[in-house]
Amino acid sequence: MKTHTSVKLPIYPRLACLWNHKKLTPLLVFSFVLFYANVATAQTQTVTGTVKDENGSGLAGVSIVEKGSARGVTTDGQGKFSIGLQKPSTLVFSYTGYDSQEILASPGSPVDISLKREANALTDVVVVGYGTQRRKDVTGAVSTVDIANVKDIPPTNPSKLLAGQVSGVLVKQPTGEPGRGMEINIRGISSLGAGSSPLWVIDGFPFGDDIGRNINPNDIESISVLKDAVSSAIYGARGSNGVILVTTKHAKTNQHYTSFNAFYGIANVPNDRRVKMMNGPEFAQYKKEVYEEKVRYYDNREPTIDDVPEEYRDPSQYPTTNWYDLILHNNAPSQNYNLTYGNGGERFHSLLSIGYNKEDGALKYTGYDRFSVLANLDGKVNDFITIGLKLNGSYARNQKAPSTEGRDNTVGSALIMDPRKSAYNDDGSLNPYIAGNDIVFGWPNPLLLLRDAHRNDETADLLSNVFVEVNFLKHFKFKSSINTRLSYLTDKWFKPSTIAGVNAPPPRDATLEQSTSYVTNYSADQLLTYTNQFGASRLEVLAGYTAQQETFKQTKGTATKFPNDLTPYLDAGSTKSSSSDENGWTTAAFFGRVNYNFDDRYLLTASFRREGSSRFGEGNKYGDFPAVSAGWRIYNEAFFPKNGFLSDLKFRGSYGITGNNNIGNYTQLSFVDPYDPMTQSATNLDNYILGGQFVSGLVVQNPANVNLKWEKSKTLDVGFDLNAFDNKVSFSADYYNKKTNDMLLPVQIPVISGFTNYTTNVGSVRNSGYEFSLGYNNKFGEVGFHASANFSTNKSKVLEIKGGEDRIIYSNFYGPQNISQVGSPIAMLYGFKSLGIFQNQEEIDKSPTQNGAIPGTFKMFDGDGDGIISYDNKDMVQLGNPTPAYTYGINVGADFKGFDLSVLCTGAGDYKIYRAIEESTMNMDGVFNILQEGKDRWRSPSQPGKGKWPTSNNWQWERESSSVYVYDGTHFWIRNITLGYSFPENKVLKGLRVYGTVDNFYVFKSYPGANPEVNNSSAAADGDQRPGSDDEFYPLPRKFILGLNVTF
Amino acid sequence: MQTMKINHKLLIAGIATILLSACRKEYLEKSDPTKIGTETFYKNKTEADQAVNGVYGILQNIGQGQWLLTEQITDNTAVDLDPGNRGNAPSLETFEFMTVTSGNGSLADMYNRTYNGIYNINVALTKIPEAEMTEEEKAVDIGQLKFLRGYFYFLLAQYYGDVIVITEPLVDPADAYNFQRTPVDTAYALIVQDLTDAVANLPESYPPAEVGRATKGAALTLLGKVYLTRKQYPEAQEALSQVTGLGYSLVPNYADVFDPTKKNGTESIFDIQYQGDNDQGEWSNFIYSFAPRLSGEAVTGWAQAIPGGWNTPSNDIINAYEPGDLRKDVSIGLDFASPATGDTIPYVKKYAHAHTIYNRTNDNWPVLRYSDALLMLAETINEQGGPTGEAYTYINDVRARAGLPALSGLSQSSFRDTLEHERRIELAFENQRWFDLKRMHTPAEVAAILNKFGAKEKAKPTVDRQGVAFSAQDYIFTENEVLYPIPNREIITNSSLTQNPGY
């Protein structure tokens, strides 16, 4: 504080009142030097020196001020400085993110020091909604990702940078598909029907609930996560699932550097994450036993070899194809290059970054590459006007597997195909169809599918931002900015005639699906801020107006009946259909915020946003989102002992309202069109034939709901932040309690209304939990050590659901089901509860009536106690909570003489996974290959196996949602291990670091599936809350990376 | 500093302009550019006709799946069981094995579509009187809508007994929670009223471009069928007699009734119209459901076809044909031998016709045929005191075309039995058998007939089951099962709704 109040330069009237003094200090000092350099007199003697960081790299831009005078300089690119002194003086070294140091320097003797990172390094200044705040002044629940912690994580998607870094944020990597983003939930699932993904805001531009694939993670300078109401209510209307603020890199004043990063890596699916099916002889043996067991049970005699079809009589004769292994790409290469040029002059700052990332997938013939550029320019037109331009463009190509999730798709089918068959013909070519016989299903060869029927998409994305900022009347600042996103996506999927279907050998009709989509999104923000200081009071007032609109346009064509497979274009097909779509939304909002700080002791923030959305009915378009918070820095009170172990302590609390409108466009309106409302499928159009001619028919598609309005969440957050032991230790704790009301929910209604569901505002849910984060930073001799850990809990409860009943069931006919029921957590797994296996007929006779039960069948629990296990949901019960009760992340790092080592671990506990694929991979009737566990099935009362798996004599009660497939998901990931070495700088290079990283290194788990973070209910409709299903997925590889960072 | 101040004024003015300019009210009013809002629709004849066509479109979708509920459940058909598909096949097989439960997806699908159709009718009936079109044009549209609403409620009453009767579109969909099932008489009162209105409003025929719409004859025939079901024989006779005066006749060749190149012939009273061989999405594909599973090319003509093997003619009906009945070869294909077992697997041939695009057949589905009307007329006469010469004329006309000798000298009850048999053969696989069984027999008799059939199937299935054993509950038909269960989803969404007994 003292620094900036003492420097009063008339040409920087606005800077004097900015709080962000540390960042600006070098700038001020530099300017000061420019002004007064010529004043230096002859008797001055020069002191030179070097300022380094803890790793020994030179720090550029460190401000060095002679204490008690106005004299100061900054370090150059190598961390070198020279300052003129007339007598021994104390020099104050300060640099953003580092502890200040004072050193008594004498003219003539060089000063070499190294600065230590602050306990809250890099988080000293926190990016918050529409601005920045000092960490010390934050009164809401805002967490930041320490970018230094995640810089070596192979950055295929920016969302991965959040994993394990921030408390209260659940980051799941459900699949290993290249470039695919993580699933992110902040503080639990707080909406039953309107999505639970946070809002991403990139450089002030509300981007949507998915960051997409096109931001280059290398270009990210900071990530802030806004968790409570007072932080996110300024984005009010869309903030109820939390907000993630991403800021891209820009050059700072006096920062001149060029850096080049490159890595090369390979990815493998480790053996222990591969699903183990039976091999050829085992499968033949299994089939043989299935025949024998049938004879034993149904004919009640010992089988003879004649009871077994000839092909299974000698199981040992068969070779094995491990289809799963066959489709995996071993040593899939990935590479990444990034060149950044930052040039920060006094009046003009420019940063240019070029990146290229290429990653081959863990499945053969899949891969992803992205080319990106970022240009961030800003400069002063004159002393009070600043303008800036940012362009962030990318082009990405994605070669995807045709379809990966679910039994009938590439990965699932590779598990259950006949392992006795070969993938290749005698001539070495791929056999397109792995025929089934004797009721075994026939499947397309998955390797041929990957090679010849992949799906390609290409995305070009351009984000731009222009702004003008005007400082006027000393305390005012006005910023007007326009953000745009232009996004272009093509998707093309050609399935040649050689591609088989399930039980359908080729040749088949070749098909082509091709689509082109555009998204345009604009927002215009006008922001007025007033900052002033009155004695010990500091005040910042912000008022703004924002309007945003998005339009999506798509043209799509499909064609079949191609004369050959050589011309995969729509023209060549003789049967074609096409469609086009267009939709969009608009929002407009006024907002304001007041931050008040009295004497760095009492902190108060109040914000308000009034937002209108095109998605709601007339009269309900606007919602009001207020929030308040208060903080007490008790440490700064006079009575607080300053000589204890504490170095800072702050209590804070916040309360406010945030909203959600994530329900798709036009839901409140009713339309007519030819689509069958029951299926929305293009093959059930409600047109008709009259007189042998097509006539157009239109039916009402959905009911109108003019009363539709904002979903609102009320969040209470209380917490404290403390620093201790000279800031070596930092600790934060939060309790939150968030109640979501008027949930936007597609509600089941009696079909006599004409429809099976409509979207309305019903019910409420509560999410509550605790969050802790701990940081530690110390140096033991030459060994630097830093660690951070976070731990969060979440508990949810459905308080109310209206509409027919107090529960919502998300179900398919087969497979996993979820239920949200009043009094229980959200989206519990739901199904029949298995009590074990029926051992004999007497047991069946004694038990409730269960259709189709024979000895060896699952014995199901009679949920409603009516004596009948009924084949619907009457007897189904809750089977477990798919949302982890707690999650945590641990970062540990050490450095020694240029070496650095860091380890990132993540974990989650006390939750359940429904391993849906087992309904097929443990399908006992012999139509599919089965898991090794199939050997432990029930064979007879004397050979009951492990008591878990049923007989092969029956298929009933094996395909319905049941507890048999529910497993504990508790796990601990060693996510990432990095070892690096930084060479001492030389004349050419400011920095050179080489490192090796292992990503997705090892997971400790009891779950039998490969990935405990899986979540692929492929059948889930939009907005449905159906977490926790594993229907087999794109495998998650382990990656080994060697990388290089050069700065010069 | 002077310039600075001016700049500030300009700035403040500029900010105010920007703030104010963007808050026009229309900015937040967006509607789907690809669709027409329901509020603005139904304004003229074109739109009213499109709304009516849309209901026919719903009927088309209902027609695609109705065989499960009305044919597969009966003794007319068995299944070509797929031992490898224990996935989604069992839910369809429950109709064959008489183990239907309230959770059945196909049942819910039919229920949902039927009420969706009724909703669209109710909306259109509210809006069309306000449209800009002549009164005559309105009458024809309203007549068709009422015919369709009568038909839909007739299906519901037959399937479920007591149903929820709703005749107005709900303004607030949440009001649907307040409706309860009412005694089936309420539904029948509405059905009779709707069909009577349809008779009054509908023309006897349409210009060629509109053939396929419901006619006066269709309304009369359906009204006759409803009265017959209700055992109101004089009223049934009154309605059906009028049909004979409308110019319908039996086509000489039974096969022509189903020939897509001879659609909507003189015998057709009301068909659900389909058209294949094009891209317009209005095709049928019944044969792809009905052909034996492994018959692909042999029956459908397309090698890639994987037919369903549903609605397979049972040994029971195959053996029921009288010797020399010309209809047997038209209705049932006996020319396909399974490559797996070598056995002949019968299939419904009525809907097997050549088509030029895979999975897109041209076959219409007959709902009301003149032979049906004649046999119903014979039935209504017989029920009012035994067979008369007129009654014999009607049944013998139908038999003559089938190449069968004329009947005479039967008692009332033999005539009734003969009629039932004649209807079973004449209207085989046309979704008539289930309603006939229910109309002509008590629930106990229906149970006896179906259990007898089931016992035969269990002893010797029409199609070999390749080792898949029957479950103990298969083919056990209880009296209560003459009514289907109300779909579970409805009971869940409205827990005060009552279920049919036994489910």
mmCIF file of N, CA and C in Angstrom, chain A residues 417-484:
data_model
loop_
_atom_site.group_PDB
_atom_site.id
_atom_site.type_symbol
_atom_site.label_atom_id
_atom_site.label_comp_id
_atom_site.label_asym_id
_atom_site.label_seq_id
_atom_site.Cartn_x
_atom_site.Cartn_y
_atom_site.Cartn_z
ATOM 1 N N MET A 417 -17.639 -60.418 -28.383
ATOM 2 C CA MET A 417 -17.573 -61.200 -29.613
ATOM 3 C C MET A 417 -16.923 -62.556 -29.364
ATOM 4 N N ASP A 418 -17.216 -63.462 -30.276
ATOM 5 C CA ASP A 418 -16.692 -64.828 -30.192
ATOM 6 C C ASP A 418 -15.158 -64.807 -30.275
ATOM 7 N N PRO A 419 -14.458 -65.178 -29.197
ATOM 8 C CA PRO A 419 -12.989 -65.083 -29.198
ATOM 9 C C PRO A 419 -12.317 -66.180 -30.025
ATOM 10 N N ARG A 420 -13.113 -67.113 -30.505
ATOM 11 C CA ARG A 420 -12.502 -68.205 -31.290
ATOM 12 C C ARG A 420 -12.253 -67.782 -32.723
ATOM 13 N N LYS A 421 -12.923 -66.697 -33.147
ATOM 14 C CA LYS A 421 -12.843 -66.309 -34.552
ATOM 15 C C LYS A 421 -11.628 -65.416 -34.791
ATOM 16 N N SER A 422 -11.139 -65.510 -36.029
ATOM 17 C CA SER A 422 -9.990 -64.669 -36.369
ATOM 18 C C SER A 422 -10.454 -63.354 -36.983
ATOM 19 N N ALA A 423 -9.683 -62.314 -36.748
ATOM 20 C CA ALA A 423 -10.012 -61.014 -37.326
ATOM 21 C C ALA A 423 -9.655 -60.962 -38.807
ATOM 22 N N TYR A 424 -8.801 -61.907 -39.225
ATOM 23 C CA TYR A 424 -8.248 -61.812 -40.571
ATOM 24 C C TYR A 424 -8.686 -62.990 -41.437
ATOM 25 N N ASN A 425 -8.803 -62.729 -42.702
ATOM 26 C CA ASN A 425 -8.998 -63.801 -43.670
ATOM 27 C C ASN A 425 -7.656 -64.473 -43.919
ATOM 28 N N ASP A 426 -7.713 -65.581 -44.644
ATOM 29 C CA ASP A 426 -6.474 -66.311 -44.926
ATOM 30 C C ASP A 426 -5.470 -65.457 -45.696
ATOM 31 N N ASP A 427 -5.989 -64.547 -46.528
ATOM 32 C CA ASP A 427 -5.064 -63.733 -47.317
ATOM 33 C C ASP A 427 -4.532 -62.540 -46.530
ATOM 34 N N GLY A 428 -4.858 -62.473 -45.259
ATOM 35 C CA GLY A 428 -4.330 -61.386 -44.440
ATOM 36 C C GLY A 428 -5.218 -60.164 -44.382
ATOM 37 N N SER A 429 -6.258 -60.137 -45.192
ATOM 38 C CA SER A 429 -7.148 -58.983 -45.145
ATOM 39 C C SER A 429 -8.097 -59.121 -43.948
ATOM 40 N N LEU A 430 -8.693 -58.013 -43.565
ATOM 41 C CA LEU A 430 -9.602 -58.054 -42.427
ATOM 42 C C LEU A 430 -10.928 -58.684 -42.824
ATOM 43 N N ASN A 431 -11.366 -59.599 -42.005
ATOM 44 C CA ASN A 431 -12.669 -60.208 -42.228
ATOM 45 C C ASN A 431 -13.730 -59.227 -41.734
ATOM 46 N N PRO A 432 -14.616 -58.763 -42.614
ATOM 47 C CA PRO A 432 -15.518 -57.692 -42.196
ATOM 48 C C PRO A 432 -16.568 -58.130 -41.177
ATOM 49 N N TYR A 433 -16.899 -59.403 -41.199
ATOM 50 C CA TYR A 433 -18.017 -59.833 -40.361
ATOM 51 C C TYR A 433 -17.628 -61.058 -39.565
ATOM 52 N N ILE A 434 -17.708 -60.949 -38.281
ATOM 53 C CA ILE A 434 -17.361 -62.076 -37.429
ATOM 54 C C ILE A 434 -18.673 -62.790 -37.139
ATOM 55 N N ALA A 435 -18.942 -63.759 -38.000
ATOM 56 C CA ALA A 435 -20.252 -64.376 -38.011
ATOM 57 C C ALA A 435 -20.520 -65.077 -36.694
ATOM 58 N N GLY A 436 -21.773 -65.051 -36.297
ATOM 59 C CA GLY A 436 -22.174 -65.831 -35.146
ATOM 60 C C GLY A 436 -22.847 -67.099 -35.640
ATOM 61 N N ASN A 437 -22.712 -68.145 -34.890
ATOM 62 C CA ASN A 437 -23.530 -69.311 -35.183
ATOM 63 C C ASN A 437 -23.915 -69.910 -33.848
ATOM 64 N N ASP A 438 -24.878 -70.806 -33.870
ATOM 65 C CA ASP A 438 -25.339 -71.405 -32.626
ATOM 66 C C ASP A 438 -25.650 -70.312 -31.609
ATOM 67 N N ILE A 439 -26.535 -69.459 -31.960
ATOM 68 C CA ILE A 439 -27.058 -68.308 -31.202
ATOM 69 C C ILE A 439 -26.014 -67.274 -30.763
ATOM 70 N N VAL A 440 -24.753 -67.510 -31.021
ATOM 71 C CA VAL A 440 -23.773 -66.464 -30.714
ATOM 72 C C VAL A 440 -23.984 -65.326 -31.714
ATOM 73 N N PHE A 441 -23.985 -64.118 -31.208
ATOM 74 C CA PHE A 441 -24.229 -62.972 -32.084
ATOM 75 C C PHE A 441 -23.111 -62.801 -33.114
ATOM 76 N N GLY A 442 -23.492 -62.333 -34.287
ATOM 77 C CA GLY A 442 -22.513 -61.930 -35.280
ATOM 78 C C GLY A 442 -22.288 -60.426 -35.183
ATOM 79 N N TRP A 443 -21.006 -60.039 -35.288
ATOM 80 C CA TRP A 443 -20.684 -58.614 -35.124
ATOM 81 C C TRP A 443 -19.807 -58.150 -36.283
ATOM 82 N N PRO A 444 -19.838 -56.872 -36.527
ATOM 83 C CA PRO A 444 -18.846 -56.331 -37.456
ATOM 84 C C PRO A 444 -17.459 -56.451 -36.811
ATOM 85 N N ASN A 445 -16.465 -56.646 -37.615
ATOM 86 C CA ASN A 445 -15.088 -56.673 -37.122
ATOM 87 C C ASN A 445 -14.746 -55.272 -36.589
ATOM 88 N N PRO A 446 -14.478 -55.133 -35.303
ATOM 89 C CA PRO A 446 -14.307 -53.785 -34.751
ATOM 90 C C PRO A 446 -13.081 -53.057 -35.307
ATOM 91 N N LEU A 447 -12.098 -53.840 -35.725
ATOM 92 C CA LEU A 447 -10.900 -53.203 -36.279
ATOM 93 C C LEU A 447 -11.219 -52.595 -37.651
ATOM 94 N N LEU A 448 -12.008 -53.335 -38.417
ATOM 95 C CA LEU A 448 -12.422 -52.806 -39.724
ATOM 96 C C LEU A 448 -13.329 -51.592 -39.535
ATOM 97 N N LEU A 449 -14.141 -51.667 -38.502
ATOM 98 C CA LEU A 449 -15.045 -50.566 -38.186
ATOM 99 C C LEU A 449 -14.246 -49.294 -37.910
ATOM 100 N N LEU A 450 -13.188 -49.454 -37.106
ATOM 101 C CA LEU A 450 -12.358 -48.298 -36.778
ATOM 102 C C LEU A 450 -11.623 -47.785 -37.998
ATOM 103 N N ARG A 451 -11.202 -48.730 -38.851
ATOM 104 C CA ARG A 451 -10.400 -48.317 -39.993
ATOM 105 C C ARG A 451 -11.259 -47.677 -41.077
ATOM 106 N N ASP A 452 -12.433 -48.269 -41.307
ATOM 107 C CA ASP A 452 -13.197 -47.859 -42.487
ATOM 108 C C ASP A 452 -14.468 -47.084 -42.197
ATOM 109 N N ALA A 453 -14.880 -47.055 -40.953
ATOM 110 C CA ALA A 453 -16.159 -46.378 -40.681
ATOM 111 C C ALA A 453 -16.005 -45.312 -39.613
ATOM 112 N N HIS A 454 -14.802 -44.722 -39.527
ATOM 113 C CA HIS A 454 -14.615 -43.700 -38.496
ATOM 114 C C HIS A 454 -15.416 -42.453 -38.833
ATOM 115 N N ARG A 455 -15.632 -41.700 -37.811
ATOM 116 C CA ARG A 455 -16.356 -40.432 -37.953
ATOM 117 C C ARG A 455 -15.353 -39.310 -37.868
ATOM 118 N N ASN A 456 -15.468 -38.386 -38.737
ATOM 119 C CA ASN A 456 -14.532 -37.264 -38.704
ATOM 120 C C ASN A 456 -15.284 -35.980 -38.420
ATOM 121 N N ASP A 457 -14.738 -35.195 -37.540
ATOM 122 C CA ASP A 457 -15.280 -33.840 -37.474
ATOM 123 C C ASP A 457 -14.155 -32.822 -37.509
ATOM 124 N N GLU A 458 -14.503 -31.670 -37.938
ATOM 125 C CA GLU A 458 -13.547 -30.564 -38.012
ATOM 126 C C GLU A 458 -14.214 -29.362 -37.376
ATOM 127 N N THR A 459 -13.470 -28.684 -36.558
ATOM 128 C CA THR A 459 -14.022 -27.513 -35.897
ATOM 129 C C THR A 459 -13.093 -26.329 -36.111
ATOM 130 N N ALA A 460 -13.668 -25.235 -36.482
ATOM 131 C CA ALA A 460 -12.891 -23.999 -36.508
ATOM 132 C C ALA A 460 -13.585 -23.057 -35.550
ATOM 133 N N ASP A 461 -12.828 -22.456 -34.677
ATOM 134 C CA ASP A 461 -13.416 -21.639 -33.634
ATOM 135 C C ASP A 461 -12.652 -20.332 -33.586
ATOM 136 N N LEU A 462 -13.360 -19.254 -33.585
ATOM 137 C CA LEU A 462 -12.685 -17.972 -33.478
ATOM 138 C C LEU A 462 -13.348 -17.159 -32.375
ATOM 139 N N LEU A 463 -12.548 -16.857 -31.367
ATOM 140 C CA LEU A 463 -13.040 -16.001 -30.300
ATOM 141 C C LEU A 463 -12.375 -14.653 -30.460
ATOM 142 N N SER A 464 -13.150 -13.618 -30.337
ATOM 143 C CA SER A 464 -12.489 -12.324 -30.406
ATOM 144 C C SER A 464 -13.069 -11.401 -29.349
ATOM 145 N N ASN A 465 -12.254 -10.475 -28.957
ATOM 146 C CA ASN A 465 -12.674 -9.522 -27.946
ATOM 147 C C ASN A 465 -12.036 -8.190 -28.292
ATOM 148 N N VAL A 466 -12.847 -7.158 -28.373
ATOM 149 C CA VAL A 466 -12.273 -5.824 -28.508
ATOM 150 C C VAL A 466 -12.802 -4.994 -27.352
ATOM 151 N N PHE A 467 -11.953 -4.157 -26.823
ATOM 152 C CA PHE A 467 -12.461 -3.315 -25.745
ATOM 153 C C PHE A 467 -11.825 -1.947 -25.812
ATOM 154 N N VAL A 468 -12.534 -1.029 -25.231
ATOM 155 C CA VAL A 468 -11.958 0.292 -25.020
ATOM 156 C C VAL A 468 -12.224 0.651 -23.566
ATOM 157 N N GLU A 469 -11.198 1.160 -22.935
ATOM 158 C CA GLU A 469 -11.330 1.482 -21.518
ATOM 159 C C GLU A 469 -10.962 2.941 -21.339
ATOM 160 N N VAL A 470 -11.833 3.645 -20.681
ATOM 161 C CA VAL A 470 -11.619 5.077 -20.520
ATOM 162 C C VAL A 470 -11.588 5.425 -19.041
ATOM 163 N N ASN A 471 -10.555 6.117 -18.645
ATOM 164 C CA ASN A 471 -10.474 6.585 -17.273
ATOM 165 C C ASN A 471 -10.850 8.056 -17.252
ATOM 166 N N PHE A 472 -11.764 8.404 -16.367
ATOM 167 C CA PHE A 472 -12.176 9.803 -16.359
ATOM 168 C C PHE A 472 -12.558 10.225 -14.946
ATOM 169 N N LEU A 473 -12.616 11.505 -14.769
ATOM 170 C CA LEU A 473 -12.969 12.088 -13.480
ATOM 171 C C LEU A 473 -12.227 11.418 -12.326
ATOM 172 N N LYS A 474 -11.000 11.071 -12.556
ATOM 173 C CA LYS A 474 -10.096 10.551 -11.547
ATOM 174 C C LYS A 474 -10.498 9.184 -11.003
ATOM 175 N N HIS A 475 -11.750 9.009 -10.592
ATOM 176 C CA HIS A 475 -12.113 7.760 -9.925
ATOM 177 C C HIS A 475 -12.934 6.826 -10.798
ATOM 178 N N PHE A 476 -13.214 7.270 -11.994
ATOM 179 C CA PHE A 476 -14.105 6.472 -12.827
ATOM 180 C C PHE A 476 -13.361 5.768 -13.956
ATOM 181 N N LYS A 477 -13.911 4.653 -14.279
ATOM 182 C CA LYS A 477 -13.371 3.915 -15.410
ATOM 183 C C LYS A 477 -14.556 3.322 -16.145
ATOM 184 N N PHE A 478 -14.545 3.476 -17.432
ATOM 185 C CA PHE A 478 -15.608 2.875 -18.220
ATOM 186 C C PHE A 478 -14.983 1.931 -19.228
ATOM 187 N N LYS A 479 -15.527 0.717 -19.279
ATOM 188 C CA LYS A 479 -14.984 -0.251 -20.227
ATOM 189 C C LYS A 479 -16.133 -0.791 -21.062
ATOM 190 N N SER A 480 -15.945 -0.729 -22.334
ATOM 191 C CA SER A 480 -16.946 -1.269 -23.244
ATOM 192 C C SER A 480 -16.267 -2.364 -24.035
ATOM 193 N N SER A 481 -16.878 -3.535 -24.054
ATOM 194 C CA SER A 481 -16.227 -4.594 -24.813
ATOM 195 C C SER A 481 -17.241 -5.424 -25.582
ATOM 196 N N ILE A 482 -16.766 -5.941 -26.656
ATOM 197 C CA ILE A 482 -17.601 -6.816 -27.480
ATOM 198 C C ILE A 482 -16.857 -8.131 -27.651
ATOM 199 N N ASN A 483 -17.549 -9.192 -27.318
ATOM 200 C CA ASN A 483 -16.986 -10.521 -27.493
ATOM 201 C C ASN A 483 -17.763 -11.240 -28.582
ATOM 202 N N THR A 484 -17.052 -11.992 -29.373
ATOM 203 C CA THR A 484 -17.772 -12.805 -30.357
ATOM 204 C C THR A 484 -17.155 -14.190 -30.391
#
